[in-house]
PDB file of C-alpha atoms in Angstrom:
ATOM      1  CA  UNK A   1      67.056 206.050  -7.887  1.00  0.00           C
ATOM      2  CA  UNK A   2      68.416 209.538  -8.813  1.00  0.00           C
ATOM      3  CA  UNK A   3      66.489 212.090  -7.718  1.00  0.00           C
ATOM      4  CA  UNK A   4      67.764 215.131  -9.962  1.00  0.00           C
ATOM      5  CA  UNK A   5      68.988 214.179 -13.326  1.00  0.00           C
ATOM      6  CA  UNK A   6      71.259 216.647 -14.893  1.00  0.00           C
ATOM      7  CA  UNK A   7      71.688 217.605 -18.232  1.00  0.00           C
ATOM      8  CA  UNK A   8      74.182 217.852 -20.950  1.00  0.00           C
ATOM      9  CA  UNK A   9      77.387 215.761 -19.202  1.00  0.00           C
ATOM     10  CA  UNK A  10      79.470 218.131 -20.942  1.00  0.00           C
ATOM     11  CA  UNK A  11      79.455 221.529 -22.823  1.00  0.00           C
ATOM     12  CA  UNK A  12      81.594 223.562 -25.179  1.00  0.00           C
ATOM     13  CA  UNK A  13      80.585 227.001 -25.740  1.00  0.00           C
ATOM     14  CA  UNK A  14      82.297 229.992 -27.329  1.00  0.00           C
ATOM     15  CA  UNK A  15      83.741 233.013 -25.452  1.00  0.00           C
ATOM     16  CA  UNK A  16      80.636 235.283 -25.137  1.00  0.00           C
ATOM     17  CA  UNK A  17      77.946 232.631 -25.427  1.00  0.00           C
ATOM     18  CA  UNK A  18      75.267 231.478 -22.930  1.00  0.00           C
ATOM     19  CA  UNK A  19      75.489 227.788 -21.767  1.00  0.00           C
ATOM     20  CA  UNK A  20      72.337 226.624 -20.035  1.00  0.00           C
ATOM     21  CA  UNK A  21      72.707 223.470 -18.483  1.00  0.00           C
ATOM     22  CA  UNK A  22      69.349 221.663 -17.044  1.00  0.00           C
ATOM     23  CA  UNK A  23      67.913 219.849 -14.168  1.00  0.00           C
ATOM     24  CA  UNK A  24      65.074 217.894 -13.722  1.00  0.00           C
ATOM     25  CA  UNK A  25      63.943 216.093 -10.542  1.00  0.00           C
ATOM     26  CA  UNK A  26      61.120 214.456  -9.372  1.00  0.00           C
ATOM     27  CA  UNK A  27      60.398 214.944  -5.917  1.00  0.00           C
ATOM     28  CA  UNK A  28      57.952 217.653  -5.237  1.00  0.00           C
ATOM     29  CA  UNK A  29      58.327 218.456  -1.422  1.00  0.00           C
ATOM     30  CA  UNK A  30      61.859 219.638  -2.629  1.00  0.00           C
ATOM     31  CA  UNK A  31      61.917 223.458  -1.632  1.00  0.00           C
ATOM     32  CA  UNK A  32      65.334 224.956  -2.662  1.00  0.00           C
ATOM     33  CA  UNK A  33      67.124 224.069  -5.925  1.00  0.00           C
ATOM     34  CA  UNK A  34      71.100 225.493  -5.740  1.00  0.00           C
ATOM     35  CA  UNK A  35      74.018 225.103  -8.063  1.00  0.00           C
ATOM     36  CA  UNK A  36      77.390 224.867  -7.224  1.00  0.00           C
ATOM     37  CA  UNK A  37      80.486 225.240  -8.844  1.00  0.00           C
ATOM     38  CA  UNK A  38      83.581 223.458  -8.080  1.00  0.00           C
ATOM     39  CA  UNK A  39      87.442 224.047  -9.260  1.00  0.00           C
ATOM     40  CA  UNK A  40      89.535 221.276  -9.947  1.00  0.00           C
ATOM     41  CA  UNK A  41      91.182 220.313  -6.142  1.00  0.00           C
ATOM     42  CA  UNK A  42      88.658 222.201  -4.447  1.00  0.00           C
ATOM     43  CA  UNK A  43      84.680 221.770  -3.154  1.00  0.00           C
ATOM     44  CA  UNK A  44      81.848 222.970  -4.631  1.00  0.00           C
ATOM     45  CA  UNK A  45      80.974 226.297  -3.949  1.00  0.00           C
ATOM     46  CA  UNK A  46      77.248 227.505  -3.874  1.00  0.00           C
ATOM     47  CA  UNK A  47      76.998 229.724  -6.720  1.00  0.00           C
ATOM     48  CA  UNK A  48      73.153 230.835  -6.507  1.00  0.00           C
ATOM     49  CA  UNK A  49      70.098 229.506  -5.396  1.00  0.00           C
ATOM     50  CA  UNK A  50      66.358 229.212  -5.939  1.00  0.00           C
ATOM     51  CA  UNK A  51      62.772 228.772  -4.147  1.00  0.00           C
ATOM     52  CA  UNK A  52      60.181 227.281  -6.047  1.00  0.00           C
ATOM     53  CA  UNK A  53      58.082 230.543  -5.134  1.00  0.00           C
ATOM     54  CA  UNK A  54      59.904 232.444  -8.038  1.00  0.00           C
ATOM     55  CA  UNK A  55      60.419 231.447 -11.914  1.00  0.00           C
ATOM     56  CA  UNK A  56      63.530 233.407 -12.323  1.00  0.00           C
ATOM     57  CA  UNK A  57      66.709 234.918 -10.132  1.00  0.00           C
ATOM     58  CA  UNK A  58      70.019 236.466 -11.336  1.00  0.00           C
ATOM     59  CA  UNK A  59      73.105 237.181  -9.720  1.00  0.00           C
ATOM     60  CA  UNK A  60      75.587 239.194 -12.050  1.00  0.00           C
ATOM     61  CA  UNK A  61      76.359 236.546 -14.828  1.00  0.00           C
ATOM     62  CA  UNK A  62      74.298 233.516 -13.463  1.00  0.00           C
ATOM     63  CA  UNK A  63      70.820 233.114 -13.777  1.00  0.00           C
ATOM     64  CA  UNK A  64      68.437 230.239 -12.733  1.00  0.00           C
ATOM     65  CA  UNK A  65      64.985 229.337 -14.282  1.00  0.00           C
ATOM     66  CA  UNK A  66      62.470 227.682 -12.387  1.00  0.00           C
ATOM     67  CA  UNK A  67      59.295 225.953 -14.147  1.00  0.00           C
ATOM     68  CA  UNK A  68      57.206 224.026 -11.190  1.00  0.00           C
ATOM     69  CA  UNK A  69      55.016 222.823 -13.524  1.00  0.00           C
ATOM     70  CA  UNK A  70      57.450 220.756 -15.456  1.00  0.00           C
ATOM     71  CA  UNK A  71      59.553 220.056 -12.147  1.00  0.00           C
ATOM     72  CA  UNK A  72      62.718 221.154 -14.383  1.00  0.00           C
ATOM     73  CA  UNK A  73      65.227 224.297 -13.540  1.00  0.00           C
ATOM     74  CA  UNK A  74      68.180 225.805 -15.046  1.00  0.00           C
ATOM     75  CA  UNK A  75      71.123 227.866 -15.546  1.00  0.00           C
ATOM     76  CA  UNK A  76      72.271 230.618 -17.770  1.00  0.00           C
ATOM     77  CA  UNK A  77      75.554 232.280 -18.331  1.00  0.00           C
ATOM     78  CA  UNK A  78      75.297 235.318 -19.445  1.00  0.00           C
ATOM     79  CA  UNK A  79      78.492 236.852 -21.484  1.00  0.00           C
ATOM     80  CA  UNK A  80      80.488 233.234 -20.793  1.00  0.00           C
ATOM     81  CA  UNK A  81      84.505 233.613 -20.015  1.00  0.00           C
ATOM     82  CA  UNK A  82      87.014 231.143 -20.114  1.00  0.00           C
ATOM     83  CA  UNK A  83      87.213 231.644 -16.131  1.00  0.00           C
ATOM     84  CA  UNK A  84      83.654 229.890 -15.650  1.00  0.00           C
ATOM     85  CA  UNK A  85      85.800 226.774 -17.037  1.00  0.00           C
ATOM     86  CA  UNK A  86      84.916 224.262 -14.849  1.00  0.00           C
ATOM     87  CA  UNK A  87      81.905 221.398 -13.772  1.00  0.00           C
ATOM     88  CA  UNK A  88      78.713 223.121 -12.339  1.00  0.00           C
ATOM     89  CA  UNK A  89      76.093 221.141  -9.969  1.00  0.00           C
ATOM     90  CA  UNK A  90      72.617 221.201  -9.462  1.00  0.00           C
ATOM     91  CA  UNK A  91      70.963 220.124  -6.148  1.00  0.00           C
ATOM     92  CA  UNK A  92      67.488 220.241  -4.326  1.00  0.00           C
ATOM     93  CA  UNK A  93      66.623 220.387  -0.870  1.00  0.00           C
ATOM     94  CA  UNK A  94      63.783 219.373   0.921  1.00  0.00           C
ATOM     95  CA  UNK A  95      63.321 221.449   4.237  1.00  0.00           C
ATOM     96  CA  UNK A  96      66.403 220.186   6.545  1.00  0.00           C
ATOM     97  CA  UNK A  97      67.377 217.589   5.243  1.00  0.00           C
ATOM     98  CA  UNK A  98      70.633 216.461   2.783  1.00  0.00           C
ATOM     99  CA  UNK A  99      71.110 218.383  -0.357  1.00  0.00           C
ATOM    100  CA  UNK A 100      70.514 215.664  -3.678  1.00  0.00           C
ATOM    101  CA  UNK A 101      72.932 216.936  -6.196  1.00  0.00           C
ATOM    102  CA  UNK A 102      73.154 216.537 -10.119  1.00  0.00           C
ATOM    103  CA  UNK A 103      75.968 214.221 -11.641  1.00  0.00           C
ATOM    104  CA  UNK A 104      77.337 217.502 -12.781  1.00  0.00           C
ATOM    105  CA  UNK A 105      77.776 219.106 -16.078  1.00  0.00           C
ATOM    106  CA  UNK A 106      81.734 220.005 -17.052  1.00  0.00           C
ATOM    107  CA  UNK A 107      81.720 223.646 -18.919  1.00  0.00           C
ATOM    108  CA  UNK A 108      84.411 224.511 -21.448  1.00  0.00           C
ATOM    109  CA  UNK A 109      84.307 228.476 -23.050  1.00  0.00           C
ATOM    110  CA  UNK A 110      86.878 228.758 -25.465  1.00  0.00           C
ATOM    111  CA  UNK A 111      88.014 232.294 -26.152  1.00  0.00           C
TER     112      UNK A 111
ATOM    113  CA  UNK B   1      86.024 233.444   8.762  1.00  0.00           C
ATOM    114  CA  UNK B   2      87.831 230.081   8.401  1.00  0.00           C
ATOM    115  CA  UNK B   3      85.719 227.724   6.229  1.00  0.00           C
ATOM    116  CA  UNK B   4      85.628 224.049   6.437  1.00  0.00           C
ATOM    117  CA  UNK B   5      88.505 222.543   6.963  1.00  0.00           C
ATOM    118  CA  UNK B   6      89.511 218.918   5.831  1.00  0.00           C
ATOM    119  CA  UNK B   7      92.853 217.208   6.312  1.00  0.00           C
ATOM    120  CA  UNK B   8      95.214 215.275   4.902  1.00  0.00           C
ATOM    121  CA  UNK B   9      94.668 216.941   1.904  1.00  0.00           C
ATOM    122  CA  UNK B  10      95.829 213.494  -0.117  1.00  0.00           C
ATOM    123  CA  UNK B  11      96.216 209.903   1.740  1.00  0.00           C
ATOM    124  CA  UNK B  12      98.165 207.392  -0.004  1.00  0.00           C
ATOM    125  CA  UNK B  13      97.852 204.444   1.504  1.00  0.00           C
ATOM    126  CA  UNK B  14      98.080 200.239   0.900  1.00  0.00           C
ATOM    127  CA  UNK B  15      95.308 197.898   1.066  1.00  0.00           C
ATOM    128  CA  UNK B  16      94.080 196.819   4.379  1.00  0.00           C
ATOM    129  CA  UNK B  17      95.206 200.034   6.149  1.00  0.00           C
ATOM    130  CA  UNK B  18      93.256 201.883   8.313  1.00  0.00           C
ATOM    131  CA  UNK B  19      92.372 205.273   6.873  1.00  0.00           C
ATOM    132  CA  UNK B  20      91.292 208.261   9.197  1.00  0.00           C
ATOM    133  CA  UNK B  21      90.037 211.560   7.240  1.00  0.00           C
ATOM    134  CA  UNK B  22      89.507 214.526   9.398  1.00  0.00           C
ATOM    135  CA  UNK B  23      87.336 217.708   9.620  1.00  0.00           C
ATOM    136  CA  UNK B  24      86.636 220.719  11.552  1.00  0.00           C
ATOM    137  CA  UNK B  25      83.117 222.758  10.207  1.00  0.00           C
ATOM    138  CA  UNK B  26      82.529 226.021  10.645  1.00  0.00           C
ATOM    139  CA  UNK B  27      81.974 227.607  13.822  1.00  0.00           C
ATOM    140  CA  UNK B  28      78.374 227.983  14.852  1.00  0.00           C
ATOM    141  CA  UNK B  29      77.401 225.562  12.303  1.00  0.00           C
ATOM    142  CA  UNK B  30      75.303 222.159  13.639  1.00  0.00           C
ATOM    143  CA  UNK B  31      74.896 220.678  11.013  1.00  0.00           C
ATOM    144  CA  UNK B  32      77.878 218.426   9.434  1.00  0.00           C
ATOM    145  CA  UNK B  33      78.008 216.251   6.079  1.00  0.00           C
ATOM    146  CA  UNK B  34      80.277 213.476   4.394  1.00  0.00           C
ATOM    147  CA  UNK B  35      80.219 212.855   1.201  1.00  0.00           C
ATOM    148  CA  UNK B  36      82.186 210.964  -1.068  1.00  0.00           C
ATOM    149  CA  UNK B  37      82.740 211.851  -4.975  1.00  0.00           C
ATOM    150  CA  UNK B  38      83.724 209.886  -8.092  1.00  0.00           C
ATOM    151  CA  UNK B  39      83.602 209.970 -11.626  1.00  0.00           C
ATOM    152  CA  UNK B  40      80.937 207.111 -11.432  1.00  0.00           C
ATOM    153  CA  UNK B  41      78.961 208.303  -9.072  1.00  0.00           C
ATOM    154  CA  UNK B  42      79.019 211.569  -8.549  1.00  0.00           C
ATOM    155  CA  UNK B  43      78.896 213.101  -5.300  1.00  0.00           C
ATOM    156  CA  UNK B  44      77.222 210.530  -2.753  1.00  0.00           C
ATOM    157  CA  UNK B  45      76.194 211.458   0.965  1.00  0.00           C
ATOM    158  CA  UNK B  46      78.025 208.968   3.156  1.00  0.00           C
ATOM    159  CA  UNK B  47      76.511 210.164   6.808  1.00  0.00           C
ATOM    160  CA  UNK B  48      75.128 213.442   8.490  1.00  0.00           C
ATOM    161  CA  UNK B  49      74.914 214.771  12.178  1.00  0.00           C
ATOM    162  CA  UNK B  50      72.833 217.138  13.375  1.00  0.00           C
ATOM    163  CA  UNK B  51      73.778 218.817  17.116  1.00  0.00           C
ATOM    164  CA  UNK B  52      76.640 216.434  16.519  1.00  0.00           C
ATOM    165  CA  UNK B  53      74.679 213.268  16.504  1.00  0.00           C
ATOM    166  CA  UNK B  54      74.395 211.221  13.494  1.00  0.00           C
ATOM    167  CA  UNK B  55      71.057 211.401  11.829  1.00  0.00           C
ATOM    168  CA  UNK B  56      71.055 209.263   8.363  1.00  0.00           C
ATOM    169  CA  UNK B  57      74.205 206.664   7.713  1.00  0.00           C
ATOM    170  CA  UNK B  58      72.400 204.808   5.046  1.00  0.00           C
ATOM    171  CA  UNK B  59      74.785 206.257   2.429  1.00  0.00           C
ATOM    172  CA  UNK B  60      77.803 204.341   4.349  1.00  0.00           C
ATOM    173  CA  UNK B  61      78.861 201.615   2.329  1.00  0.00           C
ATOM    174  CA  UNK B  62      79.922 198.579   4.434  1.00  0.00           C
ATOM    175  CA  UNK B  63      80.541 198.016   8.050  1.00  0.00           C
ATOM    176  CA  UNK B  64      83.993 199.118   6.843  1.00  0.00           C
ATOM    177  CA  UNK B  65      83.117 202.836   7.565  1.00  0.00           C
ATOM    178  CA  UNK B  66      82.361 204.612  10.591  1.00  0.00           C
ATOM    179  CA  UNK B  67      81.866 208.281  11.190  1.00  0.00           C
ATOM    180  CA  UNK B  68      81.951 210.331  14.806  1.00  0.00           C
ATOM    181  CA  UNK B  69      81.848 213.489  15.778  1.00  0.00           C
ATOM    182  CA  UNK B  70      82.666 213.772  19.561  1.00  0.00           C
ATOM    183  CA  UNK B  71      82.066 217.691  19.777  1.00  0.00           C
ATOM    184  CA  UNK B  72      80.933 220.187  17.631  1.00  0.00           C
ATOM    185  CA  UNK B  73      83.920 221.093  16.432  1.00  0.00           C
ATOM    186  CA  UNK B  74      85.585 217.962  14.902  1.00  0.00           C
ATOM    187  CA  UNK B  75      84.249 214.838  12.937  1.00  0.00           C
ATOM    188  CA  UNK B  76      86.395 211.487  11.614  1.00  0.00           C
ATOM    189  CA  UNK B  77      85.701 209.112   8.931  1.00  0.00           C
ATOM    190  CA  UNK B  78      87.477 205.901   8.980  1.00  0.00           C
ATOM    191  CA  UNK B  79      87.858 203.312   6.813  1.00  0.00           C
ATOM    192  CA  UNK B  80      89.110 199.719   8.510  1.00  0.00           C
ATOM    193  CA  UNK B  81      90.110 198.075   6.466  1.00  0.00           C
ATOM    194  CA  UNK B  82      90.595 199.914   3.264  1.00  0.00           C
ATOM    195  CA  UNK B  83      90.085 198.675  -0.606  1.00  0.00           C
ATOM    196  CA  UNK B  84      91.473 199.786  -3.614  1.00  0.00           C
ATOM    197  CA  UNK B  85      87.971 200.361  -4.389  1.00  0.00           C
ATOM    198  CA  UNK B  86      87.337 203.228  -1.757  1.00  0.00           C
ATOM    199  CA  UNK B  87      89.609 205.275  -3.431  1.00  0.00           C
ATOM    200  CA  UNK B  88      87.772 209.082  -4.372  1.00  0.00           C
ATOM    201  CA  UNK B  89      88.185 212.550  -3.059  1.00  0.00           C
ATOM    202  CA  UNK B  90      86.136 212.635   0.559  1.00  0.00           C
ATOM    203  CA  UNK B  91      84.676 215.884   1.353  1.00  0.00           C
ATOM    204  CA  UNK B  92      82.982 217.284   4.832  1.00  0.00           C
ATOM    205  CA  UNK B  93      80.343 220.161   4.669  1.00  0.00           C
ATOM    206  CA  UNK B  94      78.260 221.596   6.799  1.00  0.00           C
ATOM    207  CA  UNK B  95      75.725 223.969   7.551  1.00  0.00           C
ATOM    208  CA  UNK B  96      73.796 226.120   9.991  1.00  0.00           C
ATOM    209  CA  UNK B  97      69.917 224.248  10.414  1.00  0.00           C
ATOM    210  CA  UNK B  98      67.450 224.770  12.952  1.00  0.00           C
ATOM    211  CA  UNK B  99      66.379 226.945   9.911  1.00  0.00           C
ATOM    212  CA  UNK B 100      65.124 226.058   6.889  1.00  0.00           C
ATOM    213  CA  UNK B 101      67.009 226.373   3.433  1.00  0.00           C
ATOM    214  CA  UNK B 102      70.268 226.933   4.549  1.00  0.00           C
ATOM    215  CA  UNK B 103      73.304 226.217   1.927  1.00  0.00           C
ATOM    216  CA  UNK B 104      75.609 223.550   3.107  1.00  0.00           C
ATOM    217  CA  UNK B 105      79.569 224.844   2.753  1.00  0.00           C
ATOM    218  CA  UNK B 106      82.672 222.149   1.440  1.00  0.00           C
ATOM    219  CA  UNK B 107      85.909 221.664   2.509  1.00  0.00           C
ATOM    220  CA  UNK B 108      88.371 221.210  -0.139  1.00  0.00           C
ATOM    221  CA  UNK B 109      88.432 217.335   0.596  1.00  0.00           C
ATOM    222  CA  UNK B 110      90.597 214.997   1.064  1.00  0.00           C
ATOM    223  CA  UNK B 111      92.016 212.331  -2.080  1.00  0.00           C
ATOM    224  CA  UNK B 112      92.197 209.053  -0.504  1.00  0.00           C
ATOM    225  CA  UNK B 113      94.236 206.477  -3.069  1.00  0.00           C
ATOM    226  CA  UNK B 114      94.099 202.604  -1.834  1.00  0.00           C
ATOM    227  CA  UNK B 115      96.595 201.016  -3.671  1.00  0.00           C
TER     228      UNK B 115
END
């Protein structure tokens, strides 16, 4: 049973443009929703992070929306570049235990 | 600060081999992760240890696999005997817990090919 489904699979945006890819999951003890970011040949990286205590939080480019409610959060890409190229993961965390990741979404910004 | 490290970096190997992947977390971290990723299935937990003992190893697949980490600096995952099938890039994470909410940090994994 997946626990956070992740949505589109794929996305092609324009230079400039704000992808928002989406997450849903179903398990409400989960108490920290991060995304990562991983390069081709390398791990993901955590990218920015959320607590379900807060609807919103940027950092620089990347921002996350949170809606409790409707158990869905996201993330927004402000002024895209062809640098943020690459698949993006969303993941939720209940207290200690194992993070439950997205099947990831693969970003394309062409210039 | 040196960040997880994984290694080999790529195993090419035949069918039936035995298949050790290797990983040192950071230090001060007590909390360590496998996971295994595929294009099916996305990334999958495999096993985690906490204070180096192993907590959860439902995500291991068969009797095939076994995971140890004898201190806190060093875990193996071994395959015996591999399958084509058990080919995917294997990565180790880990993380600092004891408190709450804390990000878990990759190694650049390892590609295991099973031919």
């Amino acid at each position: 049973q997946q626990q956070v489904k992740q949505s589109p699979q794929s996305l092609i945006v324009q230079k400039g443009g704000i992808p928002i890819i989406n997450c849903a999951y179903e398990n409400t003890a989960f108490d920290y929703f991060p995304w990562y970011q991983q390069f081709p040949g390398k791990g993901p990286a955590l990218l920015i992070a959320i607590r379900p205590d807060v609807s919103e939080k940027k950092e620089g480019r990347f921002t996350i929306s949170f809606n409790k409610s409707a158990k869905q959060f996201s993330l927004h890409i402000r002024d895209s570049q062809p640098g943020d190229s690459t698949t993006y993961f969303c993941a939720a965390l209940r207290g200690n235990t194992p993070l439950v990741f997205g099947k990831g979404t693969r970003l394309s910004v062409i210039a | 600060d040196a960040g997880v490290i994984q290694s080999p970096r790529h195993e090419v190997t035949e069918m039936g081999q035995e298949v050790t992947l290797r990983c040192k977390p950071i230090s001060g971290h007590n909390s360590l992760f496998w996971y295994r990723q595929t294009m099916m299935r996305g990334l999958e937990l495999l096993i985690y240890f906490n204070n180096n003992v192993p907590i959860d190893d439902s995500g291991m697949p068969e009797d095939r696999f076994s995971a140890k980490m004898p201190n806190a600096s060093f875990s193996t995952l071994k395959i015996q005997p591999s399958e084509p099938r058990d080919s995917a890039v294997y990565f180790c994470a880990s993380s600092l817990e004891g408190r709450s909410n804390q990000p878990q940090h990759f190694g650049d994994g390892t590609r295991l090919s099973i031919l």
